[in-house]
PDB file of C-alpha atoms and ligand atoms in Angstrom:
ATOM      1  CA  VAL X   1     -24.284  12.506   3.101  1.00 44.00           C
ATOM      2  CA  ALA X   2     -26.704  15.425   2.969  1.00 48.00           C
ATOM      3  CA  ASP X   3     -24.380  18.447   3.188  1.00 68.00           C
ATOM      4  CA  SER X   4     -21.479  19.722   1.120  1.00 86.00           C
ATOM      5  CA  ARG X   5     -18.827  17.932   3.150  1.00 95.00           C
ATOM      6  CA  LEU X   6     -16.690  15.451   1.275  1.00 98.00           C
ATOM      7  CA  ALA X   7     -17.142  11.969   2.678  1.00 98.00           C
ATOM      8  CA  ILE X   8     -14.253   9.542   3.107  1.00 98.00           C
ATOM      9  CA  ALA X   9     -15.462   6.003   3.754  1.00 98.00           C
ATOM     10  CA  LEU X  10     -13.028   3.988   5.866  1.00 98.00           C
ATOM     11  CA  VAL X  11     -14.048   0.442   4.962  1.00 98.00           C
ATOM     12  CA  TYR X  12     -13.950  -2.201   7.729  1.00 98.00           C
ATOM     13  CA  PRO X  13     -11.078  -0.799   9.814  1.00 97.00           C
ATOM     14  CA  THR X  14     -11.483  -3.692  12.273  1.00 96.00           C
ATOM     15  CA  LEU X  15     -10.841  -6.266   9.527  1.00 96.00           C
ATOM     16  CA  LEU X  16      -8.621  -4.198   7.234  1.00 96.00           C
ATOM     17  CA  GLY X  17      -6.573  -1.988   9.483  1.00 90.00           C
ATOM     18  CA  THR X  18      -4.008  -3.991  11.394  1.00 79.00           C
ATOM     19  CA  TYR X  19      -1.138  -1.799  10.158  1.00 85.00           C
ATOM     20  CA  GLY X  20      -2.485   1.659  10.981  1.00 91.00           C
ATOM     21  CA  ASP X  21      -3.862   2.069   7.478  1.00 97.00           C
ATOM     22  CA  GLY X  22      -6.869   3.924   8.944  1.00 97.00           C
ATOM     23  CA  GLY X  23      -4.456   6.865   9.090  1.00 98.00           C
ATOM     24  CA  ASN X  24      -4.915   7.196   5.323  1.00 98.00           C
ATOM     25  CA  ALA X  25      -8.482   8.437   5.896  1.00 98.00           C
ATOM     26  CA  LEU X  26      -7.209  10.992   8.435  1.00 98.00           C
ATOM     27  CA  VAL X  27      -4.569  12.239   6.011  1.00 98.00           C
ATOM     28  CA  LEU X  28      -7.159  12.706   3.261  1.00 98.00           C
ATOM     29  CA  ALA X  29      -9.581  14.520   5.591  1.00 98.00           C
ATOM     30  CA  TRP X  30      -6.905  16.889   6.878  1.00 98.00           C
ATOM     31  CA  ARG X  31      -5.467  17.641   3.460  1.00 98.00           C
ATOM     32  CA  LEU X  32      -8.980  18.695   2.414  1.00 98.00           C
ATOM     33  CA  ARG X  33      -9.611  20.754   5.572  1.00 98.00           C
ATOM     34  CA  TRP X  34      -6.269  22.539   5.276  1.00 97.00           C
ATOM     35  CA  ARG X  35      -7.588  23.786   1.927  1.00 97.00           C
ATOM     36  CA  ASP X  36     -10.899  24.891   3.449  1.00 96.00           C
ATOM     37  CA  LEU X  37     -12.766  21.941   2.002  1.00 97.00           C
ATOM     38  CA  PRO X  38     -14.894  20.400   4.779  1.00 97.00           C
ATOM     39  CA  ALA X  39     -14.497  16.633   5.030  1.00 98.00           C
ATOM     40  CA  GLU X  40     -15.783  13.855   7.229  1.00 98.00           C
ATOM     41  CA  ILE X  41     -14.678  10.280   7.784  1.00 98.00           C
ATOM     42  CA  VAL X  42     -17.398   7.638   7.752  1.00 98.00           C
ATOM     43  CA  SER X  43     -16.047   4.539   9.430  1.00 98.00           C
ATOM     44  CA  VAL X  44     -17.899   1.439   8.231  1.00 98.00           C
ATOM     45  CA  ALA X  45     -17.950  -1.607  10.512  1.00 97.00           C
ATOM     46  CA  PRO X  46     -18.464  -5.121   9.085  1.00 96.00           C
ATOM     47  CA  GLY X  47     -22.194  -5.779   8.958  1.00 95.00           C
ATOM     48  CA  GLU X  48     -22.968  -2.128   8.239  1.00 97.00           C
ATOM     49  CA  PRO X  49     -23.766  -1.054   4.672  1.00 97.00           C
ATOM     50  CA  VAL X  50     -20.961   0.722   2.818  1.00 98.00           C
ATOM     51  CA  PRO X  51     -22.367   4.159   1.868  1.00 98.00           C
ATOM     52  CA  ALA X  52     -22.972   4.494  -1.874  1.00 97.00           C
ATOM     53  CA  SER X  53     -22.442   8.268  -1.834  1.00 96.00           C
ATOM     54  CA  ALA X  54     -18.945   8.630  -0.405  1.00 98.00           C
ATOM     55  CA  ASP X  55     -16.369  10.568  -2.427  1.00 98.00           C
ATOM     56  CA  VAL X  56     -13.345   8.489  -1.439  1.00 98.00           C
ATOM     57  CA  TYR X  57     -13.140   4.873  -0.248  1.00 98.00           C
ATOM     58  CA  VAL X  58     -10.161   3.626   1.725  1.00 98.00           C
ATOM     59  CA  LEU X  59      -9.295  -0.049   2.370  1.00 98.00           C
ATOM     60  CA  GLY X  60      -6.299  -1.177   4.405  1.00 98.00           C
ATOM     61  CA  GLY X  61      -4.286  -4.324   5.013  1.00 97.00           C
ATOM     62  CA  GLY X  62      -5.271  -7.374   7.004  1.00 95.00           C
ATOM     63  CA  GLU X  63      -4.584 -10.984   7.780  1.00 95.00           C
ATOM     64  CA  ASP X  64      -5.739 -13.755   5.439  1.00 95.00           C
ATOM     65  CA  ALA X  65      -8.896 -14.732   7.390  1.00 95.00           C
ATOM     66  CA  ALA X  66     -10.035 -11.142   7.896  1.00 96.00           C
ATOM     67  CA  GLN X  67      -9.302 -10.400   4.253  1.00 97.00           C
ATOM     68  CA  THR X  68     -11.452 -13.311   3.039  1.00 97.00           C
ATOM     69  CA  LEU X  69     -14.362 -12.241   5.266  1.00 97.00           C
ATOM     70  CA  ALA X  70     -14.115  -8.641   4.055  1.00 98.00           C
ATOM     71  CA  ALA X  71     -14.005  -9.665   0.391  1.00 98.00           C
ATOM     72  CA  ALA X  72     -17.144 -11.802   0.732  1.00 97.00           C
ATOM     73  CA  ALA X  73     -19.048  -9.053   2.563  1.00 98.00           C
ATOM     74  CA  LEU X  74     -18.078  -6.355   0.039  1.00 98.00           C
ATOM     75  CA  ALA X  75     -19.095  -8.376  -3.038  1.00 98.00           C
ATOM     76  CA  ASP X  76     -22.833  -7.848  -2.611  1.00 96.00           C
ATOM     77  CA  PRO X  77     -24.144  -5.209  -2.991  1.00 97.00           C
ATOM     78  CA  PRO X  78     -21.241  -4.142  -5.242  1.00 98.00           C
ATOM     79  CA  VAL X  79     -21.004  -0.622  -3.819  1.00 98.00           C
ATOM     80  CA  LEU X  80     -17.261  -0.297  -4.389  1.00 98.00           C
ATOM     81  CA  ALA X  81     -17.405  -1.494  -7.994  1.00 98.00           C
ATOM     82  CA  ARG X  82     -20.184   1.025  -8.731  1.00 98.00           C
ATOM     83  CA  ALA X  83     -18.322   3.836  -6.968  1.00 98.00           C
ATOM     84  CA  ALA X  84     -15.153   3.156  -8.960  1.00 98.00           C
ATOM     85  CA  ALA X  85     -17.157   3.014 -12.210  1.00 98.00           C
ATOM     86  CA  ALA X  86     -18.640   6.421 -11.290  1.00 98.00           C
ATOM     87  CA  GLY X  87     -15.145   7.924 -10.867  1.00 98.00           C
ATOM     88  CA  ARG X  88     -15.049   8.048  -7.068  1.00 98.00           C
ATOM     89  CA  ALA X  89     -11.559   7.661  -5.656  1.00 98.00           C
ATOM     90  CA  VAL X  90     -10.550   4.310  -4.164  1.00 98.00           C
ATOM     91  CA  LEU X  91      -7.320   3.633  -2.251  1.00 98.00           C
ATOM     92  CA  ALA X  92      -6.626  -0.029  -1.531  1.00 98.00           C
ATOM     93  CA  VAL X  93      -3.607  -1.160   0.502  1.00 98.00           C
ATOM     94  CA  CYS X  94      -2.162  -4.689   0.632  1.00 98.00           C
ATOM     95  CA  ALA X  95      -5.071  -6.999   1.607  1.00 98.00           C
ATOM     96  CA  GLY X  96      -7.329  -4.223   0.270  1.00 98.00           C
ATOM     97  CA  TYR X  97      -5.327  -4.263  -2.991  1.00 98.00           C
ATOM     98  CA  GLN X  98      -5.773  -8.018  -3.322  1.00 98.00           C
ATOM     99  CA  ILE X  99      -9.522  -7.704  -2.568  1.00 98.00           C
ATOM    100  CA  VAL X 100     -10.165  -5.125  -5.304  1.00 98.00           C
ATOM    101  CA  GLY X 101      -8.513  -7.412  -7.881  1.00 98.00           C
ATOM    102  CA  ARG X 102     -10.117 -10.333  -9.711  1.00 98.00           C
ATOM    103  CA  SER X 103      -9.016 -13.089  -7.313  1.00 98.00           C
ATOM    104  CA  PHE X 104      -6.602 -13.870  -4.498  1.00 98.00           C
ATOM    105  CA  LEU X 105      -5.268 -16.909  -2.654  1.00 97.00           C
ATOM    106  CA  ASP X 106      -5.384 -17.324   1.113  1.00 91.00           C
ATOM    107  CA  GLY X 107      -2.449 -18.750   3.100  1.00 84.00           C
ATOM    108  CA  ALA X 108      -3.802 -22.302   2.696  1.00 91.00           C
ATOM    109  CA  GLY X 109      -3.947 -21.950  -1.092  1.00 93.00           C
ATOM    110  CA  GLY X 110      -7.726 -21.461  -1.374  1.00 96.00           C
ATOM    111  CA  GLN X 111      -8.783 -19.106  -4.161  1.00 98.00           C
ATOM    112  CA  HIS X 112     -11.313 -16.342  -3.483  1.00 98.00           C
ATOM    113  CA  PRO X 113     -13.039 -13.987  -5.893  1.00 98.00           C
ATOM    114  CA  GLY X 114     -12.161 -10.301  -5.612  1.00 98.00           C
ATOM    115  CA  LEU X 115     -14.351  -7.301  -6.357  1.00 98.00           C
ATOM    116  CA  GLY X 116     -12.975  -6.817  -9.885  1.00 98.00           C
ATOM    117  CA  LEU X 117     -12.209  -3.083  -9.621  1.00 98.00           C
ATOM    118  CA  LEU X 118      -8.709  -3.778 -10.960  1.00 98.00           C
ATOM    119  CA  ASP X 119      -7.529  -6.259 -13.590  1.00 98.00           C
ATOM    120  CA  VAL X 120      -5.044  -8.046 -11.305  1.00 98.00           C
ATOM    121  CA  ARG X 121      -4.798 -11.514  -9.784  1.00 98.00           C
ATOM    122  CA  THR X 122      -2.935 -12.447  -6.622  1.00 98.00           C
ATOM    123  CA  ASP X 123      -1.270 -15.790  -5.927  1.00 97.00           C
ATOM    124  CA  ARG X 124       1.623 -16.400  -3.531  1.00 96.00           C
ATOM    125  CA  LEU X 125       5.219 -15.201  -3.650  1.00 96.00           C
ATOM    126  CA  PRO X 126       7.497 -18.158  -4.421  1.00 94.00           C
ATOM    127  CA  GLY X 127       9.871 -17.538  -1.518  1.00 91.00           C
ATOM    128  CA  ARG X 128       9.523 -15.892   1.856  1.00 93.00           C
ATOM    129  CA  ARG X 129       6.975 -13.210   2.787  1.00 95.00           C
ATOM    130  CA  ALA X 130       7.951  -9.756   1.657  1.00 97.00           C
ATOM    131  CA  VAL X 131       8.697  -7.861   4.859  1.00 95.00           C
ATOM    132  CA  GLY X 132      10.518  -4.548   5.102  1.00 93.00           C
ATOM    133  CA  GLU X 133      10.875  -1.055   3.734  1.00 94.00           C
ATOM    134  CA  LEU X 134       9.604  -0.529   0.209  1.00 96.00           C
ATOM    135  CA  LEU X 135      10.916   2.174  -2.108  1.00 96.00           C
ATOM    136  CA  ALA X 136       9.589   2.602  -5.634  1.00 97.00           C
ATOM    137  CA  GLU X 137       9.752   5.091  -8.497  1.00 97.00           C
ATOM    138  CA  PRO X 138       6.248   6.198  -9.610  1.00 97.00           C
ATOM    139  CA  VAL X 139       5.554   5.334 -13.252  1.00 97.00           C
ATOM    140  CA  ASP X 140       3.838   8.696 -13.777  1.00 95.00           C
ATOM    141  CA  GLY X 141       6.693  10.693 -12.223  1.00 94.00           C
ATOM    142  CA  GLY X 142       6.713  12.532  -8.928  1.00 94.00           C
ATOM    143  CA  PRO X 143       8.570  11.811  -5.694  1.00 95.00           C
ATOM    144  CA  PRO X 144       9.610   8.221  -4.810  1.00 96.00           C
ATOM    145  CA  LEU X 145       6.963   6.110  -3.128  1.00 97.00           C
ATOM    146  CA  THR X 146       7.980   5.056   0.384  1.00 97.00           C
ATOM    147  CA  GLY X 147       6.226   2.472   2.541  1.00 96.00           C
ATOM    148  CA  TYR X 148       6.508  -0.677   4.575  1.00 96.00           C
ATOM    149  CA  GLU X 149       5.439  -4.015   3.114  1.00 97.00           C
ATOM    150  CA  ASN X 150       4.429  -7.267   4.804  1.00 97.00           C
ATOM    151  CA  HIS X 151       2.683  -9.748   2.521  1.00 97.00           C
ATOM    152  CA  GLY X 152       2.804 -13.285   1.192  1.00 96.00           C
ATOM    153  CA  GLY X 153       0.830 -12.476  -1.936  1.00 97.00           C
ATOM    154  CA  ARG X 154       2.266 -11.890  -5.412  1.00 98.00           C
ATOM    155  CA  THR X 155       0.117  -9.805  -7.721  1.00 98.00           C
ATOM    156  CA  VAL X 156       0.062 -10.272 -11.498  1.00 98.00           C
ATOM    157  CA  LEU X 157      -1.151  -7.262 -13.484  1.00 98.00           C
ATOM    158  CA  GLY X 158      -3.522  -7.713 -16.428  1.00 98.00           C
ATOM    159  CA  PRO X 159      -3.762  -5.462 -19.503  1.00 98.00           C
ATOM    160  CA  GLY X 160      -6.505  -3.343 -17.892  1.00 98.00           C
ATOM    161  CA  VAL X 161      -4.201  -1.719 -15.324  1.00 98.00           C
ATOM    162  CA  ARG X 162      -0.870   0.072 -15.144  1.00 98.00           C
ATOM    163  CA  PRO X 163       1.699  -0.418 -12.388  1.00 98.00           C
ATOM    164  CA  LEU X 164       1.851   2.409  -9.904  1.00 98.00           C
ATOM    165  CA  ALA X 165       5.653   2.345  -9.610  1.00 98.00           C
ATOM    166  CA  ARG X 166       8.895   0.447 -10.294  1.00 97.00           C
ATOM    167  CA  VAL X 167      10.501  -1.175  -7.244  1.00 97.00           C
ATOM    168  CA  ARG X 168      13.929   0.125  -6.191  1.00 95.00           C
ATOM    169  CA  VAL X 169      14.073  -1.567  -2.762  1.00 94.00           C
ATOM    170  CA  GLY X 170      11.711  -4.311  -1.637  1.00 95.00           C
ATOM    171  CA  VAL X 171       9.340  -6.658  -3.464  1.00 97.00           C
ATOM    172  CA  GLY X 172       6.022  -4.954  -4.331  1.00 98.00           C
ATOM    173  CA  ASN X 173       3.976  -7.011  -6.806  1.00 98.00           C
ATOM    174  CA  GLY X 174       6.844  -9.522  -7.117  1.00 98.00           C
ATOM    175  CA  ASP X 175       7.913  -8.764 -10.709  1.00 98.00           C
ATOM    176  CA  GLY X 176       9.745  -5.476 -10.234  1.00 97.00           C
ATOM    177  CA  THR X 177       6.579  -3.415 -10.314  1.00 98.00           C
ATOM    178  CA  GLU X 178       4.642  -2.061  -7.354  1.00 98.00           C
ATOM    179  CA  GLY X 179       0.907  -1.460  -7.030  1.00 98.00           C
ATOM    180  CA  ALA X 180      -1.590  -0.893  -9.801  1.00 98.00           C
ATOM    181  CA  THR X 181      -3.902   1.832 -11.011  1.00 98.00           C
ATOM    182  CA  ALA X 182      -6.809   2.240 -13.410  1.00 98.00           C
ATOM    183  CA  GLY X 183      -9.301   5.100 -13.610  1.00 98.00           C
ATOM    184  CA  SER X 184      -9.795   6.536 -10.123  1.00 98.00           C
ATOM    185  CA  VAL X 185      -8.522   3.429  -8.287  1.00 98.00           C
ATOM    186  CA  ILE X 186      -5.022   3.321  -6.774  1.00 98.00           C
ATOM    187  CA  ALA X 187      -3.702   0.173  -5.089  1.00 98.00           C
ATOM    188  CA  THR X 188      -0.380  -0.434  -3.365  1.00 98.00           C
ATOM    189  CA  TYR X 189       1.449  -2.829  -1.068  1.00 98.00           C
ATOM    190  CA  ALA X 190       2.763   0.115   0.971  1.00 98.00           C
ATOM    191  CA  HIS X 191       1.694   0.576   4.583  1.00 97.00           C
ATOM    192  CA  GLY X 192       2.932   3.464   6.633  1.00 91.00           C
ATOM    193  CA  PRO X 193       0.202   4.771   6.491  1.00 96.00           C
ATOM    194  CA  VAL X 194       1.170   5.292   2.873  1.00 98.00           C
ATOM    195  CA  LEU X 195      -0.550   8.669   2.492  1.00 98.00           C
ATOM    196  CA  ALA X 196       1.266  10.140   5.521  1.00 97.00           C
ATOM    197  CA  ARG X 197       4.553   9.142   3.907  1.00 97.00           C
ATOM    198  CA  ASN X 198       3.487  10.169   0.395  1.00 98.00           C
ATOM    199  CA  PRO X 199       1.422  13.366   0.380  1.00 97.00           C
ATOM    200  CA  ALA X 200       1.731  13.531  -3.416  1.00 97.00           C
ATOM    201  CA  LEU X 201      -0.190  10.252  -3.616  1.00 98.00           C
ATOM    202  CA  ALA X 202      -2.862  11.604  -1.256  1.00 98.00           C
ATOM    203  CA  ASP X 203      -3.347  14.651  -3.484  1.00 98.00           C
ATOM    204  CA  ARG X 204      -3.449  12.473  -6.603  1.00 98.00           C
ATOM    205  CA  LEU X 205      -6.390  10.601  -5.058  1.00 98.00           C
ATOM    206  CA  LEU X 206      -8.132  13.788  -3.979  1.00 98.00           C
ATOM    207  CA  ARG X 207      -7.796  15.305  -7.461  1.00 98.00           C
ATOM    208  CA  PHE X 208      -9.980  12.492  -8.813  1.00 98.00           C
ATOM    209  CA  VAL X 209     -12.890  13.985  -6.860  1.00 96.00           C
ATOM    210  CA  VAL X 210     -12.115  17.691  -6.334  1.00 97.00           C
ATOM    211  CA  GLY X 211      -9.961  18.603  -9.352  1.00 97.00           C
ATOM    212  CA  ASP X 212      -7.052  21.030  -8.925  1.00 96.00           C
ATOM    213  CA  LEU X 213      -5.701  21.602  -5.427  1.00 96.00           C
ATOM    214  CA  PRO X 214      -3.426  24.354  -4.105  1.00 96.00           C
ATOM    215  CA  ALA X 215      -0.055  23.076  -2.827  1.00 95.00           C
ATOM    216  CA  LEU X 216       0.573  22.634   0.912  1.00 96.00           C
ATOM    217  CA  SER X 217       3.902  23.294   2.648  1.00 94.00           C
ATOM    218  CA  ASP X 218       4.274  19.642   3.860  1.00 95.00           C
ATOM    219  CA  GLU X 219       7.292  20.368   6.077  1.00 95.00           C
ATOM    220  CA  GLU X 220       6.534  17.612   8.583  1.00 95.00           C
ATOM    221  CA  GLU X 221       5.796  15.162   5.780  1.00 95.00           C
ATOM    222  CA  ARG X 222       9.154  15.977   4.186  1.00 95.00           C
ATOM    223  CA  GLU X 223      10.877  15.320   7.505  1.00 96.00           C
ATOM    224  CA  LEU X 224       9.126  11.941   7.810  1.00 95.00           C
ATOM    225  CA  ARG X 225      10.156  11.054   4.247  1.00 95.00           C
ATOM    226  CA  ARG X 226      13.775  12.006   4.935  1.00 95.00           C
ATOM    227  CA  GLU X 227      13.758   9.715   7.969  1.00 94.00           C
ATOM    228  CA  ARG X 228      12.184   6.764   6.126  1.00 93.00           C
ATOM    229  CA  LEU X 229      14.467   7.128   3.090  1.00 93.00           C
ATOM    230  CA  ALA X 230      17.454   7.101   5.460  1.00 92.00           C
ATOM    231  CA  ALA X 231      16.079   3.887   7.005  1.00 89.00           C
ATOM    232  CA  VAL X 232      16.050   2.282   3.547  1.00 90.00           C
ATOM    233  CA  ARG X 233      19.681   3.253   3.039  1.00 84.00           C
ATOM    234  CA  ARG X 234      20.575   1.753   6.451  1.00 84.00           C
ATOM    235  CA  ASP X 235      18.775  -1.512   5.534  1.00 78.00           C
ATOM    236  CA  ARG X 236      20.556  -1.625   2.191  1.00 77.00           C
ATOM    237  CA  TRP X 237      23.921  -1.056   3.818  1.00 77.00           C
ATOM    238  CA  ARG X 238      23.335  -3.984   6.221  1.00 77.00           C
ATOM    239  CA  TRP X 239      22.221  -6.163   3.314  1.00 71.00           C
ATOM    240  CA  TRP X 240      25.265  -5.195   1.261  1.00 73.00           C
ATOM    241  CA  ARG X 241      27.618  -5.982   4.179  1.00 79.00           C
ATOM    242  CA  ARG X 242      26.027  -9.421   4.580  1.00 79.00           C
ATOM    243  CA  GLN X 243      26.356 -10.145   0.856  1.00 74.00           C
ATOM    244  CA  SER X 244      29.914  -8.936   0.554  1.00 78.00           C
ATOM    245  CA  ARG X 245      31.367 -10.638   3.634  1.00 74.00           C
ATOM    246  CA  PRO X 246      34.390 -12.504   2.207  1.00 65.00           C
ATOM    247  CA  PRO X 247      34.337 -16.313   2.503  1.00 59.00           C
ATOM    248  CA  ALA X 248      36.711 -17.756   5.137  1.00 55.00           C
ATOM    249  CA  ARG X 249      40.144 -18.077   3.552  1.00 56.00           C
ATOM    250  CA  THR X 250      41.274 -21.165   5.428  1.00 53.00           C
ATOM    251  CA  VAL X 251      38.879 -24.032   6.019  1.00 52.00           C
ATOM    252  CA  SER X 252      39.841 -26.489   8.721  1.00 51.00           C
ATOM    253  CA  PRO X 253      38.768 -30.141   8.208  1.00 49.00           C
ATOM    254  CA  ARG X 254      36.346 -29.751  11.129  1.00 50.00           C
ATOM    255  CA  ASP X 255      34.642 -26.719   9.521  1.00 48.00           C
ATOM    256  CA  ALA X 256      34.404 -28.445   6.182  1.00 45.00           C
ATOM    257  CA  ALA X 257      32.821 -31.608   7.620  1.00 46.00           C
ATOM    258  CA  PRO X 258      29.409 -32.395   6.098  1.00 48.00           C
ATOM    259  CA  GLY X 259      26.352 -31.955   8.255  1.00 45.00           C
ATOM    260  CA  ARG X 260      27.600 -28.763   9.915  1.00 40.00           C
ATOM    261  CA  PRO X 261      24.640 -26.391  10.326  1.00 42.00           C
TER     262      PRO X 261
HETATM  263  N1  LIG P   1      -2.882 -11.434   3.756  1.00 71.00           N
HETATM  264  C1  LIG P   1      -2.254 -10.786   2.649  1.00 71.00           C
HETATM  265  C2  LIG P   1      -0.878 -11.331   2.314  1.00 71.00           C
HETATM  266  O1  LIG P   1      -0.165 -11.812   3.158  1.00 71.00           O
HETATM  267  C3  LIG P   1      -2.189  -9.288   2.901  1.00 71.00           C
HETATM  268  C4  LIG P   1      -1.302  -8.919   4.059  1.00 71.00           C
HETATM  269  C5  LIG P   1      -1.391  -7.459   4.404  1.00 71.00           C
HETATM  270  O2  LIG P   1      -2.412  -6.816   4.201  1.00 71.00           O
HETATM  271  N2  LIG P   1      -0.360  -6.907   4.979  1.00 71.00           N
HETATM  272  O3  LIG P   1      -0.489 -11.285   1.176  1.00 71.00           O
END
């Protein structure tokens, strides 16, 4: 990129963007522009080279097959690994998160190498897929992280990373933590797009490349957060009612018969 505009590379939105995660690039661009910092989004299609000179790289979620293709294509040349080593900001969501780790499993149990930006490994959650609203408390403080998760992967963090947050509602990594971070790389299971729901996280990413930033009013973002946090409370209430339904007090012989579904 020849001029002074900040470049946000949106990596393979056709493979890694089935959940609207491309909106993360838009959020970053607008949060820069609102502060009079010109920004452009460079959308990179599979088969095209990922630009080595972008300031921020954004990877979204995707299905297992698309994820495996993307991981193989991004391994060589290792543009993302070099960018992260040079302190450029990287946001990786769900499939993107698993790709920037050391390895991940596909739905059939096949193991694939990741790009090694983060010291994490992904296998599979023991039970059902994690699907639903995710709410987590950031480890470094700041407002709660809100998002929507839909994944079968479980991610185990190595000593080279820190969790991004502690799960309050939902599954996240699968061990009570959510996401991971090291250096200028932030990874999360939260869709949403996550940066629209969490402007503080967007600014944290931008600070890696532009330093201090003046605050924005974020009224609409606050309204969206209020709505999503209320949705979590509604989900919890339904869950609690299901759990606390009292068992039937009288059991007729017919009801107690074995083999009843
Ligand atoms: N395919 C991965 C999984 O199920 C990621 C899914 C996603 O990006 N939402 O774990």
